[in-house]
Amino acid sequence: MSTSTATRPETSVEKKSGGFTAAASNYLDERTSISAVVKEFGRKVFPDHWSFLLGEVALYSFVVILLSGTFLTFFFQASMAEVHYDGSYVPLKGVEMSAAMASTLDISFDIRGGLLMRQIHHWAALLFVASIGLHMMRIFFTGAFRKPRELNWVIGFVLFILAMAEGFTGYSLPDDLLSGNGLRIIDGMIKGIPLVGTWISFLLFGGEFPGTAIVGRLYTLHILLLPALVLLFIALHLVFVVVHKHTQFSGPGKTQQNVVGYPVLPVYAAKAGGFFFIVFGVIVLLATFFTINPIWNYGPYDPSPVSAGTQPDWYIGFADGALRLIPPHLEFVLFDRTWSFNILIPLGALGLFIVLAMIYPFIEAWVTGDKREHHILDRPRNAATRTAIGAAGLTFYAGLWAAASSDIIATHFKLTMEGVIHALQFVVIAGPFIAYFITKRICLALQKKDREIVLHGYESGRIIRLPGGEYIEKHEPIDEYQRWKLVSYHDYKPLMIRPNSRGKISVGQRARAALSRWFFEDRIAPPTRGEIEASHHHEDHVEIESSHQNH
Amino acid sequence: MAQDGTSGTELAAAGDHDEAHAVSPGTAVVSSDAVRDPGLPPHRLRVTDTNPKKAKTAERAVYTLFYLSLAGSIFAVAAYMAFPIVPEDLLSVRLNNMFIGIGMTLALLGIGIGAVHWGKALMADHEAIDIRHPVRGTDETRARAVEIFDEANQESGFGRRSLIRNTLIGSLIAFPLPAVVLFRGLAPEGEDPVELLSHTMWEAGTRLARDPDGTPIKASDVTIGSVFHVIPENLPGSEHMLEEKTKAIVLLMRLKPEDLVEEESRKDWSYNGIVAYSKVCTHVGCPVALYEQQTHHLLCPCHQSQFDVANHAAVIFGPAARPLPQLPIAVDDEGYLVAQSDFREPVGPSFWERH
Ligand code: HEM
Ligand code: FES
C-alpha cells in the first residue's frame, strides 16, 4: 500500500531499484515506447451514461462469440457427407444425416460442456445483434451521427449487416431441418432475381439445391471472412471513437469543446472491464438455464417435412415478414421470362429502407446546412422531426418483424390468417405515418412543457388563493443547472429559398427548402435570457400584488 | 434570420471552437440572447467518501465478490469432473450443462459486479475534463499534406505522364477479372441449371410411394378425404437423393369427384377423385405440408400461401403466384398408382428463365 510505504524511509531506495513492476515496465518501454500510450490514453476521459453501454454490450458479446466459436471449431465438422448417427441421443440413433449435423449433436450430447458452449455461442449471437440494434437506436435518436461522426455511422451500419450475415451463416451450419429450410427460402429468393438469379443459386450451392457444398462454404464465410471483416470494422469504428472523442449529453459545464467524465485509469477501466465480465456472466447464465436451438428436436434436413410455426432467429424476421405481406399474383411472364415481383418488391423495399437509414446523416446535414461539429447529444424531443422519422422507421421494421410470426399470432389469438396479414399490411404501410404524427406531437408537447418550466418554474403543489378569490398553484423556479439542461439545444429555422447569383432558384435548392420546412416549420425555440427575465418580472409582479392584498 | 448567407458576426456568436475556420451553422438560429452555461455544478460526495464505515462495508463487498468468483471457477472445474456425461443418459447432459454453467456464471459475475462496485463506490469519483480539438488537421498540417502530394506528383510525374497513369489505372481495374472467372468453378461444368430445374425423377410408370419409407400406394388404399405424402418409388437409395427429393415430393389427395373442378385437358390426370400435386411451394420452395380436409386447401407453413386443391391448386391467398404443378397419374395392372409422365412444367420457386 502506497500510503504506508510513503511513511517508511526506504521507499525512495525501493523506487530507485524499482521492484519487479518497475523493471518490467522499463524493459517493455525501452522496446515498445509503451509509456507514450499510457500517457496518451491512461487518463483519457469517458463520459458516463447508461445508453453508452449498449455499444459495449455489442463489443463484449462479440468477444464471447469469438471465444465460444473457436471452441466449437475444434469439434464441428463442416461436411455434408452422409453418416449414420451413432451418438448418445437415442431417438436419432441410426438416422442418416450429414456429418455437420452429427458433429453438432456430438458437441451437444457427448462432449462435456459442449452444449453449454453451443448455447453460449448462440445466446451471445442473439445478444450481439440485439445490442447493435439498440446501440443504433441510441445513436439515431440522440443525433450522435452528426458531423464529424457520419462515416462512423456508416461503419456501424455495415457492422449491423455483417452481424446478421454472421448469424444467418451460423444458423445454417448444423444442417438441421430448420437451417436447411432457411437455406431453401434463400435459394428461392435468389432464383427470383432477374437475369442472374438462377445462376447465382446454382453457383452458391455448387449445383442443385441442397447439394453437398453449401455447409462447407458457409463455414468459410462464418469463421474466416465475416469475422475478419467484423474485426476490421470494429477496429475502424473504435479508432474513430477515439479520434472524435465520445459525445456527451448536454448539462452544466459540458460544452462542445470538452468531455466531462471519468478517466480510463482507474475508474473507467474498472467499470468497463467489470462490465465485460457481467455481460459474459449473463450470457453464460442464459446458456445454463435456457435451451436455444434444440436441433435434436428438429432432426436432420429433409426437404419434405416441415411443421407450422417454424421461425428464423429473430433478427432475420423482418426479411421473412416482408415476404409474407406481399399480396398474391405479383408475378408474370413477359418477353418469355419470369418476373417475380412477389420477391423483388420485398427485396427492393428492404434495400431502400437500409440505404435510407444508412445515408440519413447526410440527408439531415444537407437539410440543415450545418457544417459545425456536434459533440453534445440531442434529447430526442428537441429534434422532433428526426425522432418522429425514427419512430416511423421502427414501426415499419416492427410491422415486418411481426409478420414473420403471422401464423403464430393467428393461432394464438384465434384470428384468421387473412385478417392478421391484412392488419399487418396496414401497419407496414400506414403505421409509419401514424407513428410519425403521434411522435412529433409528443415531442412538441414535451418541448412546450420544458419551455413552460423554464419560464414559469415547475408546479410545486402549493396552492395559493388570489385576492380575486381564484386559486393558483405556486410555481417554483428551477435552479440554473436544471435550467441549462432544458434550454441548451440547437434550434433551426426553415430555409428560405433565395435565388442564386444568376437570379435563379435551382431544383436542389427547392427540394432542400421543402425538406427544411418539413423538418423545422413547427419548431419550438429554446427560451432566451430576455424571455426568462421578462417572465420573472411578471411573476414577481403577481407575487407582490398578491402579498399586498393578503395583508 | 441566420440563413445560409449568415453574416460574420452571427457566426462568431456561434461560439463554437472552429473560430479560426468560421464554418456555417446552416439554418441554425444563433441567438445572442441565449441562456449562458452556469458551468460544472459543485461536486457531491458519496456516502463512502464521508463515512469510513460505509467505505469499509463496500470494500468487504468487493473482495467477497472476488472470493465468490474464485469459488465459482473451482466449482466449475469440479462439476466438470463430478458430472460426466453418461452415454445415452440425457439427464447427465443436463446436469453437466447446468453445474458447469452455474460455476462459470458465478466466476464471471463475481469479477464483474465486484469490479464495477469497486469503481463506483470506492475509486475517486472526481469528474475529469478533456479538451476537444477540431477533427480537421491544423492549417500547417494540411498545407504540408498538400505539399507532399504535390512533391510526389512532381517526382513521379503521375499527373504529367498521363499514358503511364491511365494504363496503370486500366490494368488495376482489369487484374481482378480472372478471379471473377475462377468462381465459375463453384458449380459443376457441363450442367445447365435451367435444364435441371425443369425435370424431376418422375417418369411414365413410376409408382407413387409413401414418404419416407418408399412403400408403393394402391389406389384402393386412398380413401376419400385422405392425404398421402408421396415420393417416387425409386427415390430411396438413389443417387443425389436430397436434390431429387427436393423436386419430386408430391401430395396425394382424394376428393369427392363432384367437389373436383377439372379442366377439360386435364380430366384424365386424376384417377377416381385422386389427384397428385407437387409439394414444393411455388413461392420460394418450402414444402406445402398442411392440408385442410374440409376446405380442400393446402397451406404453406413458410409464408402462408394457400392453394385450392379442388381447383387445380390455384393460389387463393399469400405471396405465391402460380398454382402447384399437377402430376398426371394413373393405375397400373396391379392397382398401384403410377405417374403418367414427369410434371409438365418446372416445379418449385420461379426462376428467370422459366416461361
Ligand atoms: C458475429 C459473429 C458470429 C455470429 C453472430 C455467430 C452465430 C452463430 C450461430 C447462430 C450459430 C448456430 C449455433 C447453433 O445453435 O447450433 C453458429 C454456429 C457456429 N459458429 Fe458462429 N457466430 C459468429 C462468429 C463465429 C466465429 C468467429 C467462430 C469461430 C471462430 C464461429 C464458429 C461457429 C461454429 C464452429 C459453429 C457451428 C457449431 C454449432 O452449430 O454448434 N462463429 N454461429
Ligand atoms: S414458400 Fe410457400 S409461401 Fe413462401
Short mmCIF file of N, CA and C in Angstrom, two decimals, chain A residues 265-317:
data_model
loop_
_atom_site.label_atom_id
_atom_site.label_comp_id
_atom_site.label_asym_id
_atom_site.label_seq_id
_atom_site.Cartn_x
_atom_site.Cartn_y
_atom_site.Cartn_z
N LEU A 265 -8.02 5.21 -16.44
CA LEU A 265 -7.43 4.60 -15.26
C LEU A 265 -7.70 5.49 -14.06
N PRO A 266 -8.31 5.00 -13.03
CA PRO A 266 -8.75 3.62 -12.88
C PRO A 266 -10.25 3.40 -13.09
N VAL A 267 -11.05 4.47 -12.95
CA VAL A 267 -12.50 4.25 -12.78
C VAL A 267 -13.12 3.58 -14.01
N TYR A 268 -12.80 4.16 -15.18
CA TYR A 268 -13.46 3.65 -16.37
C TYR A 268 -13.02 2.22 -16.67
N ALA A 269 -11.73 1.95 -16.45
CA ALA A 269 -11.24 0.58 -16.69
C ALA A 269 -11.96 -0.40 -15.77
N ALA A 270 -12.15 -0.01 -14.53
CA ALA A 270 -12.82 -0.90 -13.58
C ALA A 270 -14.27 -1.14 -14.01
N LYS A 271 -14.93 -0.04 -14.38
CA LYS A 271 -16.35 -0.19 -14.72
C LYS A 271 -16.51 -0.95 -16.03
N ALA A 272 -15.74 -0.56 -17.05
CA ALA A 272 -15.90 -1.20 -18.35
C ALA A 272 -15.38 -2.64 -18.32
N GLY A 273 -14.25 -2.83 -17.66
CA GLY A 273 -13.70 -4.19 -17.54
C GLY A 273 -14.67 -5.07 -16.78
N GLY A 274 -15.18 -4.52 -15.67
CA GLY A 274 -16.15 -5.29 -14.89
C GLY A 274 -17.39 -5.58 -15.72
N PHE A 275 -17.78 -4.62 -16.51
CA PHE A 275 -18.99 -4.80 -17.31
C PHE A 275 -18.83 -5.92 -18.33
N PHE A 276 -17.62 -6.08 -18.86
CA PHE A 276 -17.37 -7.21 -19.77
C PHE A 276 -17.71 -8.51 -19.06
N PHE A 277 -17.24 -8.65 -17.82
CA PHE A 277 -17.50 -9.91 -17.10
C PHE A 277 -18.98 -10.06 -16.79
N ILE A 278 -19.65 -8.95 -16.57
CA ILE A 278 -21.09 -9.04 -16.31
C ILE A 278 -21.82 -9.54 -17.56
N VAL A 279 -21.48 -8.95 -18.71
CA VAL A 279 -22.12 -9.38 -19.96
C VAL A 279 -21.84 -10.87 -20.20
N PHE A 280 -20.59 -11.23 -20.05
CA PHE A 280 -20.19 -12.63 -20.24
C PHE A 280 -20.98 -13.52 -19.26
N GLY A 281 -21.04 -13.07 -18.00
CA GLY A 281 -21.73 -13.85 -16.99
C GLY A 281 -23.21 -14.03 -17.31
N VAL A 282 -23.84 -12.97 -17.79
CA VAL A 282 -25.26 -13.06 -18.11
C VAL A 282 -25.47 -14.02 -19.28
N ILE A 283 -24.57 -13.97 -20.25
CA ILE A 283 -24.69 -14.90 -21.39
C ILE A 283 -24.57 -16.35 -20.89
N VAL A 284 -23.60 -16.60 -20.02
CA VAL A 284 -23.43 -17.97 -19.51
C VAL A 284 -24.66 -18.37 -18.70
N LEU A 285 -25.20 -17.42 -17.97
CA LEU A 285 -26.41 -17.72 -17.19
C LEU A 285 -27.55 -18.15 -18.12
N LEU A 286 -27.74 -17.42 -19.20
CA LEU A 286 -28.77 -17.78 -20.18
C LEU A 286 -28.50 -19.18 -20.72
N ALA A 287 -27.23 -19.42 -21.07
CA ALA A 287 -26.87 -20.71 -21.68
C ALA A 287 -27.03 -21.85 -20.69
N THR A 288 -26.94 -21.52 -19.39
CA THR A 288 -27.06 -22.57 -18.37
C THR A 288 -28.51 -23.01 -18.21
N PHE A 289 -29.41 -22.05 -18.28
CA PHE A 289 -30.79 -22.37 -17.93
C PHE A 289 -31.78 -22.35 -19.08
N PHE A 290 -31.39 -21.81 -20.22
CA PHE A 290 -32.37 -21.73 -21.31
C PHE A 290 -31.85 -22.37 -22.58
N THR A 291 -32.56 -23.41 -23.01
CA THR A 291 -32.20 -24.11 -24.23
C THR A 291 -32.36 -23.17 -25.42
N ILE A 292 -31.41 -23.22 -26.33
CA ILE A 292 -31.57 -22.46 -27.56
C ILE A 292 -31.22 -23.38 -28.73
N ASN A 293 -32.03 -23.30 -29.76
CA ASN A 293 -31.83 -24.10 -30.97
C ASN A 293 -31.63 -25.59 -30.70
N PRO A 294 -32.65 -26.26 -30.13
CA PRO A 294 -32.53 -27.70 -29.86
C PRO A 294 -32.67 -28.51 -31.15
N ILE A 295 -31.59 -28.59 -31.90
CA ILE A 295 -31.64 -29.20 -33.22
C ILE A 295 -32.07 -30.66 -33.17
N TRP A 296 -31.84 -31.32 -32.00
CA TRP A 296 -32.24 -32.72 -31.89
C TRP A 296 -33.75 -32.87 -31.98
N ASN A 297 -34.49 -31.83 -31.63
CA ASN A 297 -35.95 -31.91 -31.80
C ASN A 297 -36.37 -31.78 -33.26
N TYR A 298 -35.55 -31.11 -34.05
CA TYR A 298 -35.93 -30.85 -35.44
C TYR A 298 -35.53 -31.99 -36.36
N GLY A 299 -34.40 -32.63 -36.04
CA GLY A 299 -33.90 -33.69 -36.91
C GLY A 299 -33.10 -33.14 -38.06
N PRO A 300 -32.49 -34.04 -38.84
CA PRO A 300 -31.65 -33.60 -39.96
C PRO A 300 -32.48 -32.99 -41.07
N TYR A 301 -31.82 -32.27 -41.97
CA TYR A 301 -32.56 -31.64 -43.06
C TYR A 301 -33.13 -32.68 -44.01
N ASP A 302 -34.37 -32.46 -44.36
CA ASP A 302 -35.07 -33.29 -45.32
C ASP A 302 -36.04 -32.32 -45.99
N PRO A 303 -36.08 -32.29 -47.33
CA PRO A 303 -36.90 -31.28 -47.99
C PRO A 303 -38.39 -31.46 -47.76
N SER A 304 -38.81 -32.59 -47.25
CA SER A 304 -40.24 -32.88 -47.21
C SER A 304 -40.97 -32.42 -45.95
N PRO A 305 -40.51 -32.78 -44.76
CA PRO A 305 -41.32 -32.39 -43.59
C PRO A 305 -41.04 -30.95 -43.16
N VAL A 306 -42.02 -30.30 -42.65
CA VAL A 306 -41.82 -29.01 -42.00
C VAL A 306 -43.04 -28.83 -41.13
N SER A 307 -42.83 -28.21 -39.98
CA SER A 307 -44.00 -28.06 -39.12
C SER A 307 -44.39 -26.60 -39.11
N ALA A 308 -45.61 -26.33 -38.72
CA ALA A 308 -46.08 -24.95 -38.64
C ALA A 308 -45.33 -24.25 -37.52
N GLY A 309 -45.22 -22.95 -37.64
CA GLY A 309 -44.65 -22.16 -36.56
C GLY A 309 -43.13 -22.19 -36.50
N THR A 310 -42.47 -22.68 -37.54
CA THR A 310 -41.02 -22.62 -37.54
C THR A 310 -40.60 -21.20 -37.90
N GLN A 311 -39.51 -20.78 -37.29
CA GLN A 311 -39.10 -19.39 -37.49
C GLN A 311 -37.61 -19.25 -37.52
N PRO A 312 -37.12 -18.25 -38.23
CA PRO A 312 -35.69 -17.97 -38.19
C PRO A 312 -35.34 -17.27 -36.88
N ASP A 313 -34.04 -17.09 -36.62
CA ASP A 313 -33.64 -16.28 -35.47
C ASP A 313 -34.28 -14.90 -35.62
N TRP A 314 -34.48 -14.23 -34.51
CA TRP A 314 -35.33 -13.04 -34.54
C TRP A 314 -34.87 -11.96 -35.51
N TYR A 315 -33.54 -11.83 -35.70
CA TYR A 315 -33.07 -10.69 -36.48
C TYR A 315 -33.25 -10.88 -37.98
N ILE A 316 -33.62 -12.09 -38.41
CA ILE A 316 -33.90 -12.31 -39.83
C ILE A 316 -35.40 -12.11 -40.08
N GLY A 317 -36.15 -12.05 -38.97
CA GLY A 317 -37.60 -12.00 -39.07
C GLY A 317 -38.13 -10.92 -40.00
#
